[in-house]
């Protein structure tokens, strides 16, 4: 069952390294502004976007498989029908602890697969909103 409790959300928000799948280069888009907010609030943001070389002065990776750094949380800014493939990529790594899908994004089957493999899942919630509500 996806994470819902404030205590668990606070624990997840205490993790430092967040890979943002679908991170945007376009200011004003949520997929740009929310990762920027996270970066400005002390998180290490790893942009994942095959159409960009760099975002926020950081290397943008084509996929989760290409990320060399350790990943704590995979934050998904892609349509719900792409979540399953992203979960597959997260499960292929041995360092991901959480898959978080942003507002309006969810895939119950992919969430169950991730949970069955030992990952925690947060669906249909905004990292920035939850950070402001529970941490700031």
PDB file of C-alpha atoms in Angstrom:
ATOM      1  CA  UNK A   1       0.000   0.000   0.000  1.00  0.00           C
ATOM      2  CA  UNK A   2       1.427   3.407  -0.943  1.00  0.00           C
ATOM      3  CA  UNK A   3       2.846   5.590   1.811  1.00  0.00           C
ATOM      4  CA  UNK A   4       0.231   7.903   3.292  1.00  0.00           C
ATOM      5  CA  UNK A   5       1.289   8.633   6.878  1.00  0.00           C
ATOM      6  CA  UNK A   6       2.979  11.922   7.728  1.00  0.00           C
ATOM      7  CA  UNK A   7       5.630  10.036   9.742  1.00  0.00           C
ATOM      8  CA  UNK A   8       6.660   7.954   6.731  1.00  0.00           C
ATOM      9  CA  UNK A   9       6.524  10.963   4.418  1.00  0.00           C
ATOM     10  CA  UNK A  10       8.799  12.893   6.826  1.00  0.00           C
ATOM     11  CA  UNK A  11      11.233   9.985   6.837  1.00  0.00           C
ATOM     12  CA  UNK A  12      11.307   9.934   3.028  1.00  0.00           C
ATOM     13  CA  UNK A  13      11.722  13.725   2.924  1.00  0.00           C
ATOM     14  CA  UNK A  14      14.818  13.218   5.083  1.00  0.00           C
ATOM     15  CA  UNK A  15      16.526  11.363   2.236  1.00  0.00           C
ATOM     16  CA  UNK A  16      19.026  13.454   0.284  1.00  0.00           C
ATOM     17  CA  UNK A  17      19.470  12.251  -3.288  1.00  0.00           C
ATOM     18  CA  UNK A  18      16.511  12.504  -5.656  1.00  0.00           C
ATOM     19  CA  UNK A  19      16.584  11.457  -9.298  1.00  0.00           C
ATOM     20  CA  UNK A  20      13.904  13.421 -11.145  1.00  0.00           C
ATOM     21  CA  UNK A  21      12.661  11.482 -14.175  1.00  0.00           C
ATOM     22  CA  UNK A  22      11.179  13.964 -16.633  1.00  0.00           C
ATOM     23  CA  UNK A  23      13.035  16.936 -15.147  1.00  0.00           C
ATOM     24  CA  UNK A  24      12.399  19.882 -17.480  1.00  0.00           C
ATOM     25  CA  UNK A  25      14.738  22.565 -18.804  1.00  0.00           C
ATOM     26  CA  UNK A  26      11.795  24.976 -19.122  1.00  0.00           C
ATOM     27  CA  UNK A  27      11.367  27.489 -16.286  1.00  0.00           C
ATOM     28  CA  UNK A  28       7.735  27.799 -15.227  1.00  0.00           C
ATOM     29  CA  UNK A  29       6.945  24.115 -15.753  1.00  0.00           C
ATOM     30  CA  UNK A  30       6.291  22.110 -12.577  1.00  0.00           C
ATOM     31  CA  UNK A  31       8.890  19.568 -13.756  1.00  0.00           C
ATOM     32  CA  UNK A  32      11.464  22.393 -13.587  1.00  0.00           C
ATOM     33  CA  UNK A  33      10.262  24.490 -10.666  1.00  0.00           C
ATOM     34  CA  UNK A  34       9.760  21.640  -8.176  1.00  0.00           C
ATOM     35  CA  UNK A  35      13.221  20.087  -8.701  1.00  0.00           C
ATOM     36  CA  UNK A  36      14.683  23.622  -8.469  1.00  0.00           C
ATOM     37  CA  UNK A  37      12.847  24.105  -5.167  1.00  0.00           C
ATOM     38  CA  UNK A  38      14.276  20.791  -3.928  1.00  0.00           C
ATOM     39  CA  UNK A  39      17.780  21.826  -4.998  1.00  0.00           C
ATOM     40  CA  UNK A  40      17.356  25.204  -3.272  1.00  0.00           C
ATOM     41  CA  UNK A  41      16.287  23.375  -0.099  1.00  0.00           C
ATOM     42  CA  UNK A  42      19.374  21.210   0.224  1.00  0.00           C
ATOM     43  CA  UNK A  43      18.495  18.116  -1.780  1.00  0.00           C
ATOM     44  CA  UNK A  44      20.856  16.645  -4.332  1.00  0.00           C
ATOM     45  CA  UNK A  45      18.806  16.597  -7.521  1.00  0.00           C
ATOM     46  CA  UNK A  46      19.815  14.289 -10.358  1.00  0.00           C
ATOM     47  CA  UNK A  47      18.009  15.280 -13.573  1.00  0.00           C
ATOM     48  CA  UNK A  48      16.893  12.443 -15.865  1.00  0.00           C
ATOM     49  CA  UNK A  49      15.871  13.709 -19.287  1.00  0.00           C
ATOM     50  CA  UNK A  50      17.127  12.188 -22.562  1.00  0.00           C
ATOM     51  CA  UNK A  51      16.489  15.480 -24.392  1.00  0.00           C
ATOM     52  CA  UNK A  52      18.835  17.546 -22.200  1.00  0.00           C
ATOM     53  CA  UNK A  53      22.564  17.518 -21.568  1.00  0.00           C
ATOM     54  CA  UNK A  54      22.405  19.636 -18.438  1.00  0.00           C
ATOM     55  CA  UNK A  55      19.770  21.056 -16.088  1.00  0.00           C
ATOM     56  CA  UNK A  56      20.554  23.361 -13.131  1.00  0.00           C
ATOM     57  CA  UNK A  57      24.233  23.095 -14.091  1.00  0.00           C
ATOM     58  CA  UNK A  58      24.117  19.346 -13.448  1.00  0.00           C
ATOM     59  CA  UNK A  59      24.520  16.510 -15.912  1.00  0.00           C
ATOM     60  CA  UNK A  60      21.149  15.282 -17.173  1.00  0.00           C
ATOM     61  CA  UNK A  61      21.072  11.512 -17.661  1.00  0.00           C
ATOM     62  CA  UNK A  62      19.168   9.680 -20.393  1.00  0.00           C
ATOM     63  CA  UNK A  63      17.758   7.079 -17.983  1.00  0.00           C
ATOM     64  CA  UNK A  64      18.025   5.833 -14.412  1.00  0.00           C
ATOM     65  CA  UNK A  65      20.389   3.124 -15.648  1.00  0.00           C
ATOM     66  CA  UNK A  66      22.860   5.840 -16.706  1.00  0.00           C
ATOM     67  CA  UNK A  67      22.977   7.548 -13.298  1.00  0.00           C
ATOM     68  CA  UNK A  68      26.313   6.828 -11.655  1.00  0.00           C
ATOM     69  CA  UNK A  69      25.498   8.311  -8.249  1.00  0.00           C
ATOM     70  CA  UNK A  70      23.504   6.569  -5.548  1.00  0.00           C
ATOM     71  CA  UNK A  71      19.770   7.298  -5.743  1.00  0.00           C
ATOM     72  CA  UNK A  72      17.517   7.423  -2.671  1.00  0.00           C
ATOM     73  CA  UNK A  73      14.264   8.562  -4.279  1.00  0.00           C
ATOM     74  CA  UNK A  74      13.039   8.381  -7.877  1.00  0.00           C
ATOM     75  CA  UNK A  75      10.639  11.299  -8.440  1.00  0.00           C
ATOM     76  CA  UNK A  76       8.461  10.813 -11.526  1.00  0.00           C
ATOM     77  CA  UNK A  77       7.284  13.686 -13.735  1.00  0.00           C
ATOM     78  CA  UNK A  78       6.097  11.499 -16.611  1.00  0.00           C
ATOM     79  CA  UNK A  79       2.606  10.343 -17.634  1.00  0.00           C
ATOM     80  CA  UNK A  80       1.050   7.493 -15.657  1.00  0.00           C
ATOM     81  CA  UNK A  81       1.406   5.098 -18.603  1.00  0.00           C
ATOM     82  CA  UNK A  82       5.212   5.481 -18.364  1.00  0.00           C
ATOM     83  CA  UNK A  83       5.441   4.688 -14.645  1.00  0.00           C
ATOM     84  CA  UNK A  84       5.715   0.927 -15.176  1.00  0.00           C
ATOM     85  CA  UNK A  85       8.884   1.262 -17.252  1.00  0.00           C
ATOM     86  CA  UNK A  86      10.366   3.715 -14.765  1.00  0.00           C
ATOM     87  CA  UNK A  87       9.648   1.279 -11.932  1.00  0.00           C
ATOM     88  CA  UNK A  88      11.407  -1.433 -13.962  1.00  0.00           C
ATOM     89  CA  UNK A  89      14.464   0.831 -14.213  1.00  0.00           C
ATOM     90  CA  UNK A  90      14.326   1.592 -10.479  1.00  0.00           C
ATOM     91  CA  UNK A  91      14.061  -2.116  -9.648  1.00  0.00           C
ATOM     92  CA  UNK A  92      17.101  -2.867 -11.824  1.00  0.00           C
ATOM     93  CA  UNK A  93      19.178  -0.731  -9.426  1.00  0.00           C
ATOM     94  CA  UNK A  94      20.124  -1.816  -5.918  1.00  0.00           C
ATOM     95  CA  UNK A  95      20.082   1.630  -4.313  1.00  0.00           C
ATOM     96  CA  UNK A  96      16.586   3.062  -4.853  1.00  0.00           C
ATOM     97  CA  UNK A  97      14.467   3.092  -1.690  1.00  0.00           C
ATOM     98  CA  UNK A  98      11.432   5.080  -2.862  1.00  0.00           C
ATOM     99  CA  UNK A  99       9.447   5.691  -6.046  1.00  0.00           C
ATOM    100  CA  UNK A 100       7.452   8.934  -5.797  1.00  0.00           C
ATOM    101  CA  UNK A 101       4.979   9.965  -8.487  1.00  0.00           C
ATOM    102  CA  UNK A 102       3.918  13.593  -8.645  1.00  0.00           C
ATOM    103  CA  UNK A 103       0.345  14.928  -8.528  1.00  0.00           C
ATOM    104  CA  UNK A 104      -1.946  13.281 -11.057  1.00  0.00           C
ATOM    105  CA  UNK A 105       0.512  10.436 -11.741  1.00  0.00           C
ATOM    106  CA  UNK A 106      -0.195   6.884 -10.547  1.00  0.00           C
ATOM    107  CA  UNK A 107       0.019   3.258 -11.634  1.00  0.00           C
ATOM    108  CA  UNK A 108      -1.390   0.772  -9.119  1.00  0.00           C
ATOM    109  CA  UNK A 109       0.184  -2.295 -10.762  1.00  0.00           C
ATOM    110  CA  UNK A 110       3.631  -0.691 -10.953  1.00  0.00           C
ATOM    111  CA  UNK A 111       3.291   0.476  -7.344  1.00  0.00           C
ATOM    112  CA  UNK A 112       2.477  -3.064  -6.223  1.00  0.00           C
ATOM    113  CA  UNK A 113       5.494  -4.450  -8.103  1.00  0.00           C
ATOM    114  CA  UNK A 114       7.757  -1.852  -6.489  1.00  0.00           C
ATOM    115  CA  UNK A 115       6.353  -2.556  -3.016  1.00  0.00           C
ATOM    116  CA  UNK A 116       6.656  -6.313  -3.518  1.00  0.00           C
ATOM    117  CA  UNK A 117      10.341  -5.737  -4.299  1.00  0.00           C
ATOM    118  CA  UNK A 118      10.799  -3.801  -1.040  1.00  0.00           C
ATOM    119  CA  UNK A 119      10.549  -0.206  -2.258  1.00  0.00           C
ATOM    120  CA  UNK A 120       8.309   2.360  -0.650  1.00  0.00           C
ATOM    121  CA  UNK A 121       5.886   4.105  -3.003  1.00  0.00           C
ATOM    122  CA  UNK A 122       4.289   7.542  -2.804  1.00  0.00           C
ATOM    123  CA  UNK A 123       1.722   8.253  -5.518  1.00  0.00           C
ATOM    124  CA  UNK A 124      -0.134  11.349  -6.655  1.00  0.00           C
ATOM    125  CA  UNK A 125       1.625  13.730  -4.234  1.00  0.00           C
ATOM    126  CA  UNK A 126       3.893  16.721  -4.797  1.00  0.00           C
ATOM    127  CA  UNK A 127       7.324  16.630  -3.139  1.00  0.00           C
ATOM    128  CA  UNK A 128       7.335  20.422  -2.772  1.00  0.00           C
ATOM    129  CA  UNK A 129       3.874  20.541  -1.182  1.00  0.00           C
ATOM    130  CA  UNK A 130       4.719  17.737   1.233  1.00  0.00           C
ATOM    131  CA  UNK A 131       8.094  19.300   2.065  1.00  0.00           C
ATOM    132  CA  UNK A 132       6.447  22.641   2.813  1.00  0.00           C
ATOM    133  CA  UNK A 133       3.727  20.953   4.863  1.00  0.00           C
ATOM    134  CA  UNK A 134       5.925  18.603   6.890  1.00  0.00           C
ATOM    135  CA  UNK A 135       9.464  19.977   6.971  1.00  0.00           C
ATOM    136  CA  UNK A 136       9.606  23.756   6.521  1.00  0.00           C
TER     137      UNK A 136
END
